[in-house]
Coordinates of C-alpha atoms and ligand atoms in Angstrom, one line a residue:
M1 CA -8.2 38.3 -21.2
N2 CA -12.0 38.1 -21.4
S3 CA -13.0 35.3 -23.8
G4 CA -16.4 35.1 -25.4
A5 CA -19.4 33.7 -23.8
R6 CA -20.1 30.4 -25.3
L7 CA -22.0 27.1 -24.3
Y8 CA -20.9 24.2 -25.9
P9 CA -22.5 21.1 -26.5
W10 CA -20.5 19.3 -23.8
T11 CA -20.9 21.9 -21.6
L12 CA -24.6 22.1 -21.2
T13 CA -24.9 19.7 -18.5
Q14 CA -22.7 22.1 -16.2
A15 CA -24.7 25.2 -17.2
R16 CA -28.1 23.6 -16.2
R17 CA -26.7 22.2 -12.8
I18 CA -25.5 25.9 -11.9
M19 CA -28.7 27.3 -13.4
Q20 CA -31.2 24.7 -11.2
D21 CA -30.2 27.1 -8.0
T22 CA -28.6 30.3 -8.4
E23 CA -29.9 31.7 -5.2
R24 CA -27.6 29.3 -3.4
L25 CA -24.6 29.5 -5.7
P26 CA -21.1 29.1 -3.2
H27 CA -18.8 32.1 -3.0
A28 CA -16.1 30.5 -5.3
L29 CA -16.2 27.9 -8.0
L30 CA -13.1 26.3 -9.9
L31 CA -13.9 25.1 -13.3
A32 CA -11.6 22.2 -13.5
G33 CA -10.3 20.3 -16.7
P34 CA -8.3 19.8 -19.5
R35 CA -7.4 22.7 -22.1
G36 CA -9.7 22.6 -25.3
L37 CA -13.0 22.0 -23.7
G38 CA -14.2 25.9 -23.4
K39 CA -13.9 26.5 -19.3
A40 CA -13.0 30.1 -19.9
E41 CA -15.9 30.8 -22.8
F42 CA -18.3 29.0 -19.9
A43 CA -16.9 31.5 -17.1
A44 CA -17.9 34.0 -19.4
Y45 CA -21.2 32.4 -20.2
M46 CA -21.6 31.9 -16.6
A47 CA -21.0 35.7 -16.2
Q48 CA -23.6 36.8 -18.5
V49 CA -26.3 34.2 -17.6
L50 CA -26.0 34.9 -13.8
S51 CA -25.9 38.8 -14.0
C52 CA -28.9 39.1 -16.5
D53 CA -32.5 40.1 -15.4
H54 CA -34.4 37.7 -17.6
P55 CA -32.3 34.5 -18.2
D56 CA -34.2 31.6 -20.1
R57 CA -33.7 28.9 -17.2
A58 CA -34.8 25.9 -19.9
T59 CA -32.0 27.1 -22.5
P60 CA -30.4 28.1 -20.3
L61 CA -29.5 31.3 -21.9
S62 CA -29.3 35.2 -21.0
C63 CA -31.8 37.4 -22.6
G64 CA -29.5 39.6 -24.3
A65 CA -31.7 42.7 -24.0
C66 CA -31.3 43.6 -20.4
Q67 CA -29.0 46.3 -19.3
N68 CA -26.6 43.8 -17.9
C69 CA -26.7 42.0 -20.7
R70 CA -26.1 45.0 -22.9
L71 CA -23.2 46.5 -20.8
L72 CA -21.6 43.0 -20.8
A73 CA -21.8 42.7 -24.5
A74 CA -20.1 46.2 -24.7
G75 CA -17.3 44.9 -22.2
T76 CA -18.1 47.5 -19.9
H77 CA -20.3 45.8 -17.2
P78 CA -18.8 47.4 -13.8
D79 CA -19.7 44.7 -11.7
I80 CA -17.5 41.8 -13.8
Q81 CA -14.1 41.9 -13.9
W82 CA -11.6 39.1 -15.6
V83 CA -8.1 38.7 -14.1
G84 CA -5.4 37.3 -15.7
P85 CA -1.5 37.5 -16.2
A86 CA -0.6 40.7 -17.5
E87 CA 0.4 40.9 -21.4
E88 CA 3.9 39.2 -21.5
K89 CA 4.0 38.0 -18.3
K90 CA 3.6 34.4 -16.7
T91 CA 2.0 35.1 -13.7
I92 CA -0.8 36.6 -11.8
T93 CA 0.4 38.7 -9.1
I94 CA -0.6 40.1 -5.9
D95 CA -1.1 43.6 -7.0
Q96 CA -3.8 42.1 -9.1
I97 CA -5.4 40.1 -6.6
R98 CA -4.9 43.0 -3.7
A99 CA -7.0 45.4 -6.6
L100 CA -9.3 43.0 -6.6
A101 CA -10.2 42.7 -3.2
Q102 CA -10.7 46.6 -3.1
S103 CA -13.3 46.3 -5.6
L104 CA -15.1 43.3 -4.1
Y105 CA -15.7 44.9 -0.8
L106 CA -17.9 47.7 -3.0
R107 CA -21.3 46.8 -3.6
P108 CA -22.5 45.8 -6.7
Y109 CA -23.3 48.5 -9.0
I110 CA -26.0 47.4 -11.0
G111 CA -26.3 43.7 -11.1
Q112 CA -27.2 41.4 -7.8
R113 CA -23.7 40.3 -7.4
K114 CA -19.7 41.0 -8.7
I115 CA -18.5 38.2 -10.6
I116 CA -14.6 37.9 -10.8
V117 CA -13.1 35.2 -13.4
I118 CA -9.5 34.3 -12.7
S119 CA -8.1 32.3 -15.6
P120 CA -6.0 30.7 -16.0
A121 CA -5.7 30.7 -12.0
E122 CA -2.8 28.5 -11.6
M123 CA -1.0 31.5 -12.9
M124 CA -1.2 32.9 -9.6
N125 CA 2.2 33.2 -8.0
I126 CA 2.3 32.2 -4.5
N127 CA 1.9 35.4 -3.1
A128 CA -1.1 36.0 -5.2
A129 CA -2.8 32.6 -4.2
N130 CA -2.3 33.6 -0.7
G131 CA -3.6 36.8 -1.2
L132 CA -6.9 34.8 -2.7
L133 CA -7.0 32.7 0.0
K134 CA -7.7 35.4 2.4
L135 CA -10.5 36.5 0.0
L136 CA -12.1 32.9 0.3
E137 CA -11.7 32.5 3.8
E138 CA -13.7 35.8 4.2
P139 CA -15.7 36.1 1.2
P140 CA -17.3 39.6 0.5
P141 CA -20.8 39.2 0.4
D142 CA -22.9 39.4 -3.3
S143 CA -19.9 38.1 -4.8
L144 CA -18.8 35.1 -7.1
L145 CA -15.1 34.1 -7.7
I146 CA -15.0 31.8 -10.7
L147 CA -11.3 30.0 -11.0
V148 CA -10.5 28.7 -14.6
S149 CA -7.7 26.1 -14.7
S150 CA -6.5 23.3 -16.7
D151 CA -4.1 22.2 -14.3
P152 CA -5.8 22.7 -10.9
M153 CA -2.7 20.6 -9.0
R154 CA -0.7 23.7 -9.5
L155 CA -3.1 25.4 -7.2
P156 CA -2.6 25.4 -3.4
A157 CA -5.0 22.7 -1.6
T158 CA -5.8 25.6 0.6
V159 CA -7.3 27.5 -2.1
R160 CA -8.6 24.4 -4.1
S161 CA -10.5 23.1 -1.0
R162 CA -12.4 26.5 -0.8
C163 CA -14.0 26.2 -3.9
Q164 CA -16.7 24.1 -5.1
R165 CA -15.3 22.3 -8.1
I166 CA -17.2 22.1 -11.3
K167 CA -15.8 19.6 -13.7
F168 CA -15.1 19.5 -17.3
D169 CA -14.5 16.3 -19.2
Q170 CA -13.8 15.5 -23.0
P171 CA -16.9 14.8 -24.6
A172 CA -17.6 11.4 -26.2
R173 CA -15.7 11.0 -29.5
S174 CA -18.6 11.0 -31.6
E175 CA -20.2 13.8 -30.4
A176 CA -16.8 15.8 -30.7
L177 CA -16.2 14.7 -34.2
S178 CA -19.8 15.6 -35.3
W179 CA -19.0 19.0 -33.8
L180 CA -15.9 19.2 -35.5
R181 CA -17.2 18.5 -39.0
S182 CA -20.0 21.1 -38.0
V183 CA -17.3 24.0 -38.0
E184 CA -17.6 26.0 -40.9
G185 CA -14.7 25.2 -43.1
F186 CA -13.2 22.4 -41.2
P187 CA -12.0 19.5 -42.9
G188 CA -13.8 16.3 -42.2
D189 CA -11.2 14.1 -43.0
Q190 CA -9.2 15.7 -40.4
A191 CA -11.4 15.3 -37.6
E192 CA -10.0 12.2 -36.4
P193 CA -6.3 12.9 -36.3
L194 CA -6.6 16.0 -35.2
L195 CA -8.9 14.9 -32.5
D196 CA -6.4 12.5 -31.5
L197 CA -3.6 14.6 -31.4
A198 CA -5.6 17.0 -29.4
G199 CA -6.3 14.4 -26.8
G200 CA -9.9 14.5 -27.3
A201 CA -10.5 18.1 -26.7
P202 CA -12.5 19.6 -29.7
L203 CA -11.5 23.2 -29.0
R204 CA -7.8 22.1 -29.0
A205 CA -8.3 20.0 -32.3
L206 CA -9.8 23.4 -34.0
T207 CA -6.8 25.3 -32.8
L208 CA -4.5 22.8 -34.1
Q209 CA -6.4 22.8 -37.6
Q210 CA -6.2 26.5 -37.5
D211 CA -2.4 26.7 -37.3
G212 CA -2.1 24.1 -39.6
F213 CA -0.5 21.6 -37.2
L214 CA -0.9 18.4 -39.2
A215 CA 2.0 19.5 -41.6
V216 CA 3.9 20.8 -38.5
R217 CA 3.4 17.5 -37.2
G218 CA 4.6 15.7 -40.1
E219 CA 7.9 17.9 -40.2
L220 CA 8.3 16.8 -36.6
L221 CA 8.2 13.2 -36.9
G222 CA 10.2 13.4 -39.9
D223 CA 12.9 15.0 -37.8
I224 CA 12.6 12.3 -35.1
E225 CA 12.8 9.7 -37.6
T226 CA 16.1 11.5 -39.4
L227 CA 17.6 12.4 -36.1
G228 CA 16.9 8.3 -35.4
T229 CA 19.2 7.5 -38.1
G230 CA 21.9 9.6 -37.8
N231 CA 21.5 11.6 -41.0
A232 CA 20.4 15.0 -39.0
D233 CA 21.9 17.3 -36.9
P234 CA 20.2 17.9 -33.5
V235 CA 21.2 21.6 -33.0
S236 CA 20.1 22.6 -36.4
C237 CA 17.2 20.7 -35.8
A238 CA 16.2 22.2 -32.1
A239 CA 16.7 26.0 -34.0
R240 CA 13.4 24.9 -36.6
W241 CA 11.7 23.5 -33.8
K242 CA 12.2 26.7 -32.0
S243 CA 10.6 28.9 -35.2
R244 CA 7.6 26.4 -34.8
G245 CA 6.9 26.9 -31.3
A246 CA 9.2 24.9 -28.5
R247 CA 5.9 24.6 -26.6
R248 CA 3.8 23.1 -29.0
C249 CA 6.9 21.0 -30.4
L250 CA 7.8 19.4 -26.9
E251 CA 3.9 19.1 -26.2
W252 CA 3.9 16.6 -29.5
L253 CA 7.0 15.0 -28.8
H254 CA 5.6 14.0 -25.4
G255 CA 2.6 12.4 -26.8
G256 CA 4.6 10.8 -29.9
V257 CA 6.9 9.1 -27.1
I258 CA 3.9 8.1 -24.9
D259 CA 2.6 6.5 -28.5
L260 CA 6.3 4.9 -28.8
I261 CA 5.7 3.5 -25.0
K262 CA 2.0 2.2 -25.8
I263 CA 3.4 0.3 -29.1
S264 CA 6.2 -1.3 -26.9
M265 CA 4.1 -2.6 -24.3
A266 CA 0.8 -3.5 -26.3
P267 CA 2.0 -4.0 -30.2
G268 CA -1.6 -5.1 -30.5
G269 CA -3.0 -1.9 -31.0
T270 CA -3.9 0.9 -28.6
M271 CA -5.3 4.4 -29.1
L272 CA -2.2 6.5 -30.0
V273 CA -2.3 10.5 -30.2
N274 CA -1.0 10.2 -33.6
S275 CA -3.1 7.8 -35.0
D276 CA -2.7 8.1 -38.2
S277 CA 0.9 7.7 -38.0
G278 CA 0.9 4.2 -36.4
E279 CA 3.2 2.4 -39.1
R280 CA 5.9 5.0 -39.0
L281 CA 6.0 4.9 -35.2
H282 CA 5.9 0.7 -35.5
V283 CA 9.5 1.1 -37.3
L284 CA 10.7 4.0 -35.2
K285 CA 9.9 1.8 -32.0
K286 CA 12.3 -1.1 -33.4
R287 CA 15.2 1.1 -32.8
L288 CA 14.2 2.0 -29.1
D289 CA 14.5 0.2 -25.4
L290 CA 11.3 0.7 -23.5
K291 CA 13.4 1.6 -20.2
Q292 CA 15.2 4.4 -22.1
L293 CA 11.9 5.4 -23.5
F294 CA 10.3 5.9 -19.8
R295 CA 13.6 7.8 -18.7
F296 CA 13.3 10.0 -22.0
L297 CA 9.4 11.0 -21.4
E298 CA 11.2 12.3 -17.8
A299 CA 13.3 14.4 -19.6
V300 CA 10.6 15.9 -22.0
S301 CA 8.3 16.7 -19.6
D302 CA 11.1 18.2 -17.6
S303 CA 12.1 20.4 -20.2
T304 CA 8.4 21.4 -21.1
N305 CA 7.9 22.6 -17.5
L306 CA 11.4 24.5 -17.7
L307 CA 9.7 26.7 -20.6
D308 CA 7.4 28.5 -17.7
G309 CA 10.4 29.7 -16.4
P310 CA 13.7 32.0 -17.6
A311 CA 14.9 29.1 -19.4
D312 CA 16.5 29.7 -23.0
E313 CA 13.9 27.4 -25.5
L314 CA 16.7 27.0 -28.0
L315 CA 19.0 25.4 -25.1
L316 CA 16.1 23.4 -24.0
L317 CA 15.4 21.9 -27.6
E318 CA 18.9 21.5 -28.2
D319 CA 19.2 19.1 -25.1
V320 CA 16.3 17.0 -25.8
L321 CA 16.7 16.4 -29.4
I322 CA 20.7 15.5 -28.8
R323 CA 19.4 13.1 -26.1
W324 CA 16.9 11.4 -28.7
S325 CA 19.8 11.4 -31.3
R326 CA 21.7 9.3 -28.8
L327 CA 18.8 7.2 -27.5
A328 CA 17.4 6.4 -31.1
R329 CA 21.2 5.6 -32.5
Q330 CA 22.1 2.8 -29.6
K331 CA 20.3 0.2 -30.7
Ligands
ZN1 ZN1 -30.5 39.9 -20.0

């Protein structure tokens, strides 16, 4: 679960703020903000720089040479722990939080404090969150809990209110684009469409590029068009979407429907998620009714949320695509 420590240009402000006064750190931090901004990497960075014996407060980076730094680099630092969902599981359980609580009440072995990172924190089930709440109410001395979440509203309010929130926002478009173009091997002409598809989050844009998502998106958009003209079968289309990854297909569809709604409401031109496919979306929109688009958007959201549970992915996709083909063929 451990992410590599990394400080991105757009997370420097947060780092400097924390390093200004490390003596008066709260017991718990909540790193909150959209996916793809490097929050987990920031948590790893904090564990590194806060345990380091000789951090450089100006940069602000750890020395890389002290005992703490060396143990961390080897992944064997006894005072730093990562908690995430066990493999193949979708939740963080109460047993994991109990184990954590026990170790937190022991003194730090070599560092000044124990640091625990819980990521993604919204994966805690309700029992785990209640267990954590007890820890937050009576924080063990010399400890720092770092919760990482791209969906903090899924955490109980009682947990959220006991953490100091560190907010992460998308960097300015120009900063994000120039960072993407500086990544070795990143095709510069894909920076803009991918950043838009990623909702402005640079690391997410990078992942989309590495997954070859522009090509996949081309196929998904093609499917949506042919379903609308009645020239494709939603059931076999659903099987294809499943093989491409149900979640990313539904997430893309959600953005695509938002684009269609935006075009309906402000045809003049607004920022689209699929910024490079505006013309095709304009054509598609002509066959659609705005009210029904809103209803369909809700259905897509519901289906995406159901992916977290035991629901059958194929059935969810079939349902969504059958709805779509009906909707698009009505006019
Ligand atoms: Zn060090």
